[in-house]
CSV table of C-alpha atoms in Angstrom, one decimal:
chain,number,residue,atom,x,y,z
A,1030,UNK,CA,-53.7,-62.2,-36.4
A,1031,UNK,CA,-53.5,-65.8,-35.0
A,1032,UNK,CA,-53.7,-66.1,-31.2
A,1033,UNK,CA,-49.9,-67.6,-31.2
A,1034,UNK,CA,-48.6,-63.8,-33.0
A,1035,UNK,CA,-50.7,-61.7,-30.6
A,1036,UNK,CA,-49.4,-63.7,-27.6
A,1037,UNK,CA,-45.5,-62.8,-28.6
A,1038,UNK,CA,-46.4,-59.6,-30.0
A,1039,UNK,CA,-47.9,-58.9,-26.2
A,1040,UNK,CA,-44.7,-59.9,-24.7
A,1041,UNK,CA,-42.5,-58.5,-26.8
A,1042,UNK,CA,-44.0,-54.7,-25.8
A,1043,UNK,CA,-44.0,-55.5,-22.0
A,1044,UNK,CA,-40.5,-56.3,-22.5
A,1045,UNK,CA,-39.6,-53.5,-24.5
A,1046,UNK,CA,-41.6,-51.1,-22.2
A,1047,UNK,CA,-39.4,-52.8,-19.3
A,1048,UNK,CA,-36.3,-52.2,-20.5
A,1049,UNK,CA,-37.0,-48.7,-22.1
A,1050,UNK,CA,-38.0,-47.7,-18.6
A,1051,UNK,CA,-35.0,-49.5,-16.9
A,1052,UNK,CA,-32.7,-47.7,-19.0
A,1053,UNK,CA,-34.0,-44.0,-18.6
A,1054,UNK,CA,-33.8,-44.9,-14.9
A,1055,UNK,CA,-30.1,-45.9,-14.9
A,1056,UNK,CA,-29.7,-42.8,-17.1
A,1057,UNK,CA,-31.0,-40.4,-14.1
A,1058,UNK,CA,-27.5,-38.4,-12.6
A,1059,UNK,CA,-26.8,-37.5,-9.6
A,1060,UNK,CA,-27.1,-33.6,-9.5
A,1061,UNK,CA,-23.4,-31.7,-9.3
A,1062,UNK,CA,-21.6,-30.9,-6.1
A,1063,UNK,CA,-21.1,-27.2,-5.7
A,1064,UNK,CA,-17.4,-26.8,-6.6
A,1065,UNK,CA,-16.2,-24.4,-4.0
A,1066,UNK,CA,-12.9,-21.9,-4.7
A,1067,UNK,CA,-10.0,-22.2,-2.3
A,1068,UNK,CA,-9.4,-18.6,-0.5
A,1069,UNK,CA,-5.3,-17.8,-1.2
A,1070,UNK,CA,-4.7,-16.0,2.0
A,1071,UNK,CA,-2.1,-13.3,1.9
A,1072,UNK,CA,-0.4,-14.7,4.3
A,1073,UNK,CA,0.2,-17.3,2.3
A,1074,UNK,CA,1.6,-15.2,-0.9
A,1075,UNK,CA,4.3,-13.2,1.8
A,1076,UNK,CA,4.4,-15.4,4.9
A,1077,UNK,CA,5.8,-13.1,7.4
A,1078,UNK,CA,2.5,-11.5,8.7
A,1079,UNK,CA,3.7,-13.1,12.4
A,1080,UNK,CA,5.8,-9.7,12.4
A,1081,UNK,CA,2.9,-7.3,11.5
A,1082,UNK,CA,-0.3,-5.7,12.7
A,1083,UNK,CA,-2.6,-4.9,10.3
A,1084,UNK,CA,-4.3,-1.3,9.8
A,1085,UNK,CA,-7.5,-1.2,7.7
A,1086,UNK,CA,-9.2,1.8,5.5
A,1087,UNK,CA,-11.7,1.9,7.8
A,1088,UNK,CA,-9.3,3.2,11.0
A,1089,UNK,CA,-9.7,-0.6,12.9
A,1090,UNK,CA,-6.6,-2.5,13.5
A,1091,UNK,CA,-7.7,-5.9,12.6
A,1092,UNK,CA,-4.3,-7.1,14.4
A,1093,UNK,CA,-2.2,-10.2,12.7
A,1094,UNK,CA,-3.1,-11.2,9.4
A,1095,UNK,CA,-2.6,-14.7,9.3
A,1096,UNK,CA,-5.8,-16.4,7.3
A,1097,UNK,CA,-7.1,-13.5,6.9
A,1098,UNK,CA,-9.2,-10.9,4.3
A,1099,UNK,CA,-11.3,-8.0,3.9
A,1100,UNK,CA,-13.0,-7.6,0.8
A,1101,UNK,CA,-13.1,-4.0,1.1
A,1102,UNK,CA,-9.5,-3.4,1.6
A,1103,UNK,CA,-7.3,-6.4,1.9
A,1104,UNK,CA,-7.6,-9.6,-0.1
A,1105,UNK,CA,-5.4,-11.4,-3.1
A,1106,UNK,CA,-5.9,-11.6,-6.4
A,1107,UNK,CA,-4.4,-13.2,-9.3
A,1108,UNK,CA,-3.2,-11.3,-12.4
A,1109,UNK,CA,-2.9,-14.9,-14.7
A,1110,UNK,CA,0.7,-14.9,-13.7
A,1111,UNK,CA,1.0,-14.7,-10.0
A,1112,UNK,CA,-1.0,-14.3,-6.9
A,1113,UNK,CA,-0.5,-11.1,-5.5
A,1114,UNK,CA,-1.9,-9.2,-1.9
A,1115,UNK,CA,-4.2,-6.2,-2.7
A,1116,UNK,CA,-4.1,-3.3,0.2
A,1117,UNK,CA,-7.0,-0.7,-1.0
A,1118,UNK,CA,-7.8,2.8,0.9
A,1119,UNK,CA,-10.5,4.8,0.0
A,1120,UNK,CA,-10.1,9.1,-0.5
A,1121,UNK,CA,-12.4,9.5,2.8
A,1122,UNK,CA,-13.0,7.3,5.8
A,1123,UNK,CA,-12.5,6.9,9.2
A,1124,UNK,CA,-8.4,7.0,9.7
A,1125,UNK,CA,-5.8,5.7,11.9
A,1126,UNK,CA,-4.2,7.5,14.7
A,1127,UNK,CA,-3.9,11.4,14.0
A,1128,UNK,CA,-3.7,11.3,10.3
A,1129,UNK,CA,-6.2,12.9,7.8
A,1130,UNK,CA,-5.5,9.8,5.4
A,1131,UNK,CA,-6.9,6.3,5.2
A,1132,UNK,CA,-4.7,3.3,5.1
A,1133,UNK,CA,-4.4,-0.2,4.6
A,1134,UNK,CA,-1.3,-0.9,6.0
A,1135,UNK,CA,1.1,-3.3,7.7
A,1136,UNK,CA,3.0,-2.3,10.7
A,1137,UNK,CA,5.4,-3.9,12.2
A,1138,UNK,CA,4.6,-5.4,15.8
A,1139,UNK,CA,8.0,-4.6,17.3
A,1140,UNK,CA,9.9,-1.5,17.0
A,1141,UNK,CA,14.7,-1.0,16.9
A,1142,UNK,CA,16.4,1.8,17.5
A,1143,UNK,CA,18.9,3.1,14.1
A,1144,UNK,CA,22.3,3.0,16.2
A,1145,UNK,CA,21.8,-0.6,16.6
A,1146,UNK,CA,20.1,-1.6,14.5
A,1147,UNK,CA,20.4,-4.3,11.6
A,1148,UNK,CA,17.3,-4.5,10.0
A,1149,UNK,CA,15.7,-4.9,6.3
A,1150,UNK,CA,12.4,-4.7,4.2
A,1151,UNK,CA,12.3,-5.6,0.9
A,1152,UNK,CA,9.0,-5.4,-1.9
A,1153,UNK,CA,8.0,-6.1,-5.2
A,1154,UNK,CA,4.5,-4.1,-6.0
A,1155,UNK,CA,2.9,-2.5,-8.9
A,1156,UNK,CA,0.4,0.6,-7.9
A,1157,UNK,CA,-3.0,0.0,-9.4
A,1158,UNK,CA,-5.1,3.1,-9.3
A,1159,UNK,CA,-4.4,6.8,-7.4
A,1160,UNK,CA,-7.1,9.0,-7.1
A,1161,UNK,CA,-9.5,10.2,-9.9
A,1162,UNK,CA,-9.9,14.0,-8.7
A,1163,UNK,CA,-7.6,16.2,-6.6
A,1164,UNK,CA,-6.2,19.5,-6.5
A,1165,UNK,CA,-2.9,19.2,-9.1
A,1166,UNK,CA,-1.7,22.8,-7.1
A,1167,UNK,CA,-0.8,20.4,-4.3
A,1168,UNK,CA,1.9,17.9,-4.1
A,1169,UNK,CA,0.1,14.7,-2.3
A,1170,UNK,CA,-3.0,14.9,-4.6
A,1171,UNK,CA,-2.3,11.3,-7.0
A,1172,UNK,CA,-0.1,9.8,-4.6
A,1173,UNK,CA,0.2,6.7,-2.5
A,1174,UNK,CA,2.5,6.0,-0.1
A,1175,UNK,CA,3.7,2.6,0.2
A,1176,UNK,CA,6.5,1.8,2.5
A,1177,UNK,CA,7.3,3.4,5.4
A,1178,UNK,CA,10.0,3.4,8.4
A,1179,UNK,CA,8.0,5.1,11.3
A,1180,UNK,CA,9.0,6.7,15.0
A,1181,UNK,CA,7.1,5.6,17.7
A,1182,UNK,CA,8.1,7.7,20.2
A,1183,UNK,CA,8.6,11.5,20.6
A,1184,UNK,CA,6.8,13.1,17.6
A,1185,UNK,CA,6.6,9.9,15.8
A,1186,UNK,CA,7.7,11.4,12.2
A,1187,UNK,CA,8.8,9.6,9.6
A,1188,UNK,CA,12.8,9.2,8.3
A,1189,UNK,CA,11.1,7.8,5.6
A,1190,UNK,CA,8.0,7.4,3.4
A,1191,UNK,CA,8.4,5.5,-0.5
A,1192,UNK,CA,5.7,7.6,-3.0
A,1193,UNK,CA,4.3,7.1,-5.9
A,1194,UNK,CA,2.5,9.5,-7.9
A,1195,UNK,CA,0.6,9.8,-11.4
A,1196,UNK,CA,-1.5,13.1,-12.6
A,1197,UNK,CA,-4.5,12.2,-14.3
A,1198,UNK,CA,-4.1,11.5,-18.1
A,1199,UNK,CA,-0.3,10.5,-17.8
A,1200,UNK,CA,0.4,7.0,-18.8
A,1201,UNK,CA,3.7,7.2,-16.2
A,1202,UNK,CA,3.7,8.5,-12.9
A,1203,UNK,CA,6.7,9.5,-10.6
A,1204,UNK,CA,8.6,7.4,-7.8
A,1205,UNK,CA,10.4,9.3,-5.2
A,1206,UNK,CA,11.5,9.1,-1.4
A,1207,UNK,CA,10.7,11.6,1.3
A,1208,UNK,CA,13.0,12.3,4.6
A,1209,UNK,CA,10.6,14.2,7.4
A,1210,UNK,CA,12.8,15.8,10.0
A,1211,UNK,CA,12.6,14.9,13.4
A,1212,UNK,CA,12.0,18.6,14.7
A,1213,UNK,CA,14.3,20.0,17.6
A,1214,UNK,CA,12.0,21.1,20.9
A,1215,UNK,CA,8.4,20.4,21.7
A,1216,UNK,CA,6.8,21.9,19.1
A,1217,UNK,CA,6.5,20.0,15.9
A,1218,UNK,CA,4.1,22.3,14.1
A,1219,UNK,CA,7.3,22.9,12.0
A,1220,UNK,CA,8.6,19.8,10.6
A,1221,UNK,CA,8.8,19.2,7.0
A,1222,UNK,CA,10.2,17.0,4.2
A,1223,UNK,CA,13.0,16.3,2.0
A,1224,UNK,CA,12.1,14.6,-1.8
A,1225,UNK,CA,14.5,12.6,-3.3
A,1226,UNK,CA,13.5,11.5,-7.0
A,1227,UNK,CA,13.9,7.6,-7.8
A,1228,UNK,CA,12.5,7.6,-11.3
A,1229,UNK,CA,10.4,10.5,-12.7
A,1230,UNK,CA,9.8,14.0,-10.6
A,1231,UNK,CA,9.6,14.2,-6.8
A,1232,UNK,CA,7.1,16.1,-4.2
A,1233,UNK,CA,7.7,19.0,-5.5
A,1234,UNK,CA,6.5,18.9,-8.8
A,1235,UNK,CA,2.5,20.0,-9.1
A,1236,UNK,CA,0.6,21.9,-11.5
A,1237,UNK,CA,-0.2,25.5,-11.7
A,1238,UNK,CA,-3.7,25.9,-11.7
A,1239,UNK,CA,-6.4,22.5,-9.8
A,1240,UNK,CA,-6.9,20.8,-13.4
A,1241,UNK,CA,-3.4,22.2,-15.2
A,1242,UNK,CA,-0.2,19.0,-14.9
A,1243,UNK,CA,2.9,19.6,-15.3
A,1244,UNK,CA,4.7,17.6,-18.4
A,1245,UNK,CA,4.6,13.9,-17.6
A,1246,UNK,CA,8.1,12.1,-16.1
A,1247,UNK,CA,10.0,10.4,-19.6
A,1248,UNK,CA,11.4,8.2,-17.3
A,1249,UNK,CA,8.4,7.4,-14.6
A,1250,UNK,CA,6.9,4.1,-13.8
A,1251,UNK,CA,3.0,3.6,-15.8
A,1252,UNK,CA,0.4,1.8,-13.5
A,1253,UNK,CA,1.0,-1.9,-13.4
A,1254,UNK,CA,4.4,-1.3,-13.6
A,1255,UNK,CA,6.1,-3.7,-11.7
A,1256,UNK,CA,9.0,-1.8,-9.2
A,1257,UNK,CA,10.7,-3.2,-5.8
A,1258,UNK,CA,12.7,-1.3,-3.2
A,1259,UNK,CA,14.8,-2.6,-0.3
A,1260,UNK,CA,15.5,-0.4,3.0
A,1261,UNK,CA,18.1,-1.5,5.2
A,1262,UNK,CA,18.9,0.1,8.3
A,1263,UNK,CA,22.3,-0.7,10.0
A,1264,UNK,CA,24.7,1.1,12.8
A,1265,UNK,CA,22.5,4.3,12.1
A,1266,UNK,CA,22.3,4.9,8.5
A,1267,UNK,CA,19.7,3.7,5.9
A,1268,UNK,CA,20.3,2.5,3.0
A,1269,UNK,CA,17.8,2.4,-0.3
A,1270,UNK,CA,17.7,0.3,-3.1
A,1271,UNK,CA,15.1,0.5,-5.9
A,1272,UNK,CA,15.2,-1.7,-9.2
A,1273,UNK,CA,12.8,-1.9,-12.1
A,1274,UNK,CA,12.7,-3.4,-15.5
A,1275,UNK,CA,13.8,-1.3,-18.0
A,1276,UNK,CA,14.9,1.7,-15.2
A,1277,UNK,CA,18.3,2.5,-14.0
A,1278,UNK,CA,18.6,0.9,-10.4
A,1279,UNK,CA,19.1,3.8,-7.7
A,1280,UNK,CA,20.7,3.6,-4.4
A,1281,UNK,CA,20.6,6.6,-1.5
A,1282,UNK,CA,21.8,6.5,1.9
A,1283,UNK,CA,20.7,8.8,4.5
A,1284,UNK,CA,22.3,9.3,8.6
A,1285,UNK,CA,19.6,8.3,11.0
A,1286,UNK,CA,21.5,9.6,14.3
A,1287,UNK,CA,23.2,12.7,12.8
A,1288,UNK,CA,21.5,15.3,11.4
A,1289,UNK,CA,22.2,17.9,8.7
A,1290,UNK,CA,19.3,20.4,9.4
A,1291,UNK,CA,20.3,22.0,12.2
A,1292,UNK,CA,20.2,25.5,11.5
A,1293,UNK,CA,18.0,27.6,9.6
A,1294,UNK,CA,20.7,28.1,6.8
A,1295,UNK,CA,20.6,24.2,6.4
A,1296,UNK,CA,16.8,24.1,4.8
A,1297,UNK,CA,17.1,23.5,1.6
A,1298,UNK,CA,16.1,25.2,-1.4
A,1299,UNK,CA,13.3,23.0,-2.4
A,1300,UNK,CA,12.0,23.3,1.8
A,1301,UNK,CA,12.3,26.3,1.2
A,1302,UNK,CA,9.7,26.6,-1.9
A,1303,UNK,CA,7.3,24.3,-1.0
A,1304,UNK,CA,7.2,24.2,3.2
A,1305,UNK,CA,8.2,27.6,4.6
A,1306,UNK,CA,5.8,29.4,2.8
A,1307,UNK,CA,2.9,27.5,5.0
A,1308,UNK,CA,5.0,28.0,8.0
A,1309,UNK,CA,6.7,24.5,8.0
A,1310,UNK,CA,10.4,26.2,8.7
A,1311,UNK,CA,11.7,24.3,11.5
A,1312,UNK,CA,14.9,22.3,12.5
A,1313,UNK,CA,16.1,18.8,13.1
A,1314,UNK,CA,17.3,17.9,16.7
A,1315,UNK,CA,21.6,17.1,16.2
A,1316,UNK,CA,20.9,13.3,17.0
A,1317,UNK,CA,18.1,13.1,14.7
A,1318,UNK,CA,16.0,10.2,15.2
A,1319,UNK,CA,18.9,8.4,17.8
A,1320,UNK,CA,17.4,7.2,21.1
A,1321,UNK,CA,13.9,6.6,19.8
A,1322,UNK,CA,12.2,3.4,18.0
A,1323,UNK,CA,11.8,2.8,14.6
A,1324,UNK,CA,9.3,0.6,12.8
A,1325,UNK,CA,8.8,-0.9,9.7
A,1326,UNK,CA,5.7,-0.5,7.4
A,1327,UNK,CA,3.8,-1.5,4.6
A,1328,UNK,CA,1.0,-1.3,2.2
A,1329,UNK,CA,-1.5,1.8,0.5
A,1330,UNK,CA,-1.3,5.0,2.7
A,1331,UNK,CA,-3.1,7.1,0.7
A,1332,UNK,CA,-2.3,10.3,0.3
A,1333,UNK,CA,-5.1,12.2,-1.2
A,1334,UNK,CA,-8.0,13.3,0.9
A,1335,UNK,CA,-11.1,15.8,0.8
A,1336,UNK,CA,-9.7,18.2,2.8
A,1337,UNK,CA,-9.3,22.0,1.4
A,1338,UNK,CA,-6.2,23.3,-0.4
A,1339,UNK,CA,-6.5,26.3,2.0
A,1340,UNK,CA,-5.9,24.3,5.4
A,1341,UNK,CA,-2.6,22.9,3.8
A,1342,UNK,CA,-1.4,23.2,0.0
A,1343,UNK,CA,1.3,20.7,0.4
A,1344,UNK,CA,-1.3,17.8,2.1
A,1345,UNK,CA,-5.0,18.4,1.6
A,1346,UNK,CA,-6.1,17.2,-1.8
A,1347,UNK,CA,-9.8,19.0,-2.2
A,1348,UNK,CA,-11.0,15.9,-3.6
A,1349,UNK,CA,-14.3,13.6,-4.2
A,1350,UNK,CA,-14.8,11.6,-1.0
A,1351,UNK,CA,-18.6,11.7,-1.5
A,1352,UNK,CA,-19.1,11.4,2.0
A,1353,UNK,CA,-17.1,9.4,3.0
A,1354,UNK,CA,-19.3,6.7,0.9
A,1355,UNK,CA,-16.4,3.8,0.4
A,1356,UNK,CA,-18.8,2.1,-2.6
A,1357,UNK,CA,-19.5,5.3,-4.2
A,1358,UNK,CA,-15.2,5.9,-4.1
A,1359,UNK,CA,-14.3,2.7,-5.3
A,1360,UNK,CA,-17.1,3.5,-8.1
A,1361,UNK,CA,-15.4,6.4,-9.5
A,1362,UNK,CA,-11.3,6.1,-9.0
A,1363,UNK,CA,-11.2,8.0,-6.2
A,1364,UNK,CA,-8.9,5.3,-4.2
A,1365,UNK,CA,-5.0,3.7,-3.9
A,1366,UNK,CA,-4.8,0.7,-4.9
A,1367,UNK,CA,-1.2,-1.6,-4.4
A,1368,UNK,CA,0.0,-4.9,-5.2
A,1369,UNK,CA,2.7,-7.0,-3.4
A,1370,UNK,CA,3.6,-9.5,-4.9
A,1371,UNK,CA,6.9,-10.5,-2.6
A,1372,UNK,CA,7.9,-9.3,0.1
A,1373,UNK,CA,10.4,-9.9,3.3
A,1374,UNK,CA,11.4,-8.4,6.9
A,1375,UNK,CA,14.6,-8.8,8.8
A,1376,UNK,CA,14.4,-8.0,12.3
A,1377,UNK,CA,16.9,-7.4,14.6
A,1378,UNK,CA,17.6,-9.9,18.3
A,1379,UNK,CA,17.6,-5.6,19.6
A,1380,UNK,CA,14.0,-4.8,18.5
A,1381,UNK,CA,11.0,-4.9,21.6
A,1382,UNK,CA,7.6,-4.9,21.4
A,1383,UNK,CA,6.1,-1.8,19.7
A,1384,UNK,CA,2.7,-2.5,21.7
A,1385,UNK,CA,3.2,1.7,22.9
A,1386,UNK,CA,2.5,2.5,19.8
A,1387,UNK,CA,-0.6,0.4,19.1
A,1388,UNK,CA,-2.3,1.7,22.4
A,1389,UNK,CA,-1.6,5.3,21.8
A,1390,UNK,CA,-2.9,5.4,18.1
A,1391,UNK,CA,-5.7,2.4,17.9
């Protein structure tokens, strides 16, 4: 090789080197920016949480809900279709007010009174999960409450509570309505309720031995099922609405500020079954609920607990709570779990704060 070759053959590799080197550096990426996941806030899937306080499954009142979540009880989710608002309340935990159930509940931050009032709630929800375990001998085991109207004053019972309820191993469960009197006098040890089927059975329907069912509802509502109600309350009576694909659409109406329990002769047969037996027997004052303030609310009241059959057959469950370990609950079914997907509140220029209520029961 002739001095002339070597020389270009010598420049042509530092060249080559150059260039190789050049281009593996120009090659180098920058690494990836993180790409972070927008939070949906549910107050951005039904924007009216500026009327609401928010009651969690662990008994705290985490107050309006605006940009807000909880992982453990209220968040959204999206089921490829739409987003919705998950509310999620374990069988055992610390609970709201005197009640032996969790919730994860809306309630509404003022409070109107039925003879004046003109005021709505609507929903559309599917129910996700009831409890796993229960006794099927009484009527709340597999049942979630989840919309309410709610007394604030006086005894503060309910003129109404929306249910929905599925045995284990039925693919459809039962929707139905429930009227509790507001009991005449002091004593309110015997108050009790009135269910109205919507689709499927209603309170009253349980099984005859803890693990027997009764036969399943041919008209019920599966888990998942979409269903929406509407309650309107106007010049003391309430009117219900509840539509569902596929289901006939039912309608009730009940008088707020004149009762029709006002004697002993007026329980009815099915009170009479199911409530008097366990000493519940008592009557409604004449004006029924007139004179005190009524609230809206909304979300997953559950109504199973761990609590033994023999304190109360018609409202303690006997079932798995493990403690009152939330993880361990949410592990094995033994929760309520409901979507919203829409909802909306009309309140009344007559409705005042509520904030009575807050301070007695947070």
């Amino acid at each position: 090789m002739n001095k002339r070759t070597s020389s270009s053959l010598i420049t042509f590799l530092i060249l080559f080197t150059f260039t190789t080197l050049n281009s593996c550096k120009n090659e180098v990426k920058e690494p990836k920016q993180k790409e972070t996941t927008k939070t949906v806030y549910a107050s951005e899937v039904t924007p009216f949480f500026d009327h609401w306080k928010l009651i969690l499954g662990d008994g705290s009142n985490a107050g309006f809900a605006n940009n807000f979540e909880n992982k453990d009880f209220f968040y959204t989710t999206n089921d490829g279709k739409s987003d919705w608002v998950v509310y999620k309340a374990p069988n055992a935990g610390d609970t709201h007010g005197t009640s032996n159930n969790t919730r994860t509940e809306l309630a509404q931050a003022k409070k109107w009174y039925p003879k004046t009032a003109d005021d709505k709630l609507t929903a559309t929800l599917k129910v996700m999960n009831v409890s796993s375990t229960g006794d099927a001998r009484v009527a709340a085991s597999y049942a979630v409450v989840v919309g309410q109207i709610h007394s604030a004053d006086g005894h503060e019972n309910e003129p109404l509570k929306i249910f929905y309820k599925k045995f284990p191993g039925h693919t459809k469960g039962s929707v139905f309505w429930h009227y509790e009197i507001n009991t005449a006098g002091e004593d309110n040890s015997g108050r009790w309720d009135y269910s109205s089927a919507v689709w499927g059975n209603d309170f009253s329907v349980v099984g005859t031995e803890e693990n027997t069912y009764p036969e399943e509802p041919k008209d019920g509502i599966a888990l998942g099922e979409e269903f929406s109600y509407e309650i309107e309350v106007k010049d003391g009576i309430m009117n219900l609405k509840f539509t569902s694909e596929g289901h006939e659409t039912k309608t009730f109406t009940k008088n707020l500020i004149q009762s029709e329990y006002t004697t002993t002769a007026d329980i009815p047969e099915q009170t009479q079954n199911l409530f008097v037996p366990i000493g519940q027997d008592g009557i409604e004052r004449e004006t029924a609920y007139t004179g005190e303030g009524l609230f809206f609310k909304l979300g997953a009241y559950n109504q199973t607990n761990g609590k033994s059959p023999d304190v109360n057959k018609n409202w303690c469950s006997g079932a798995e709570t493990h403690g009152g370990d939330i993880q361990k609950q949410y592990a094995d079914g033994n929760y309520a779990e409901v979507w919203f997907k829409t909802a909306s509140i009309k309140v009344s220029d007559a409705a005042v704060s509520n904030d009575g209520y807050f301070s007695k029961n947070d």
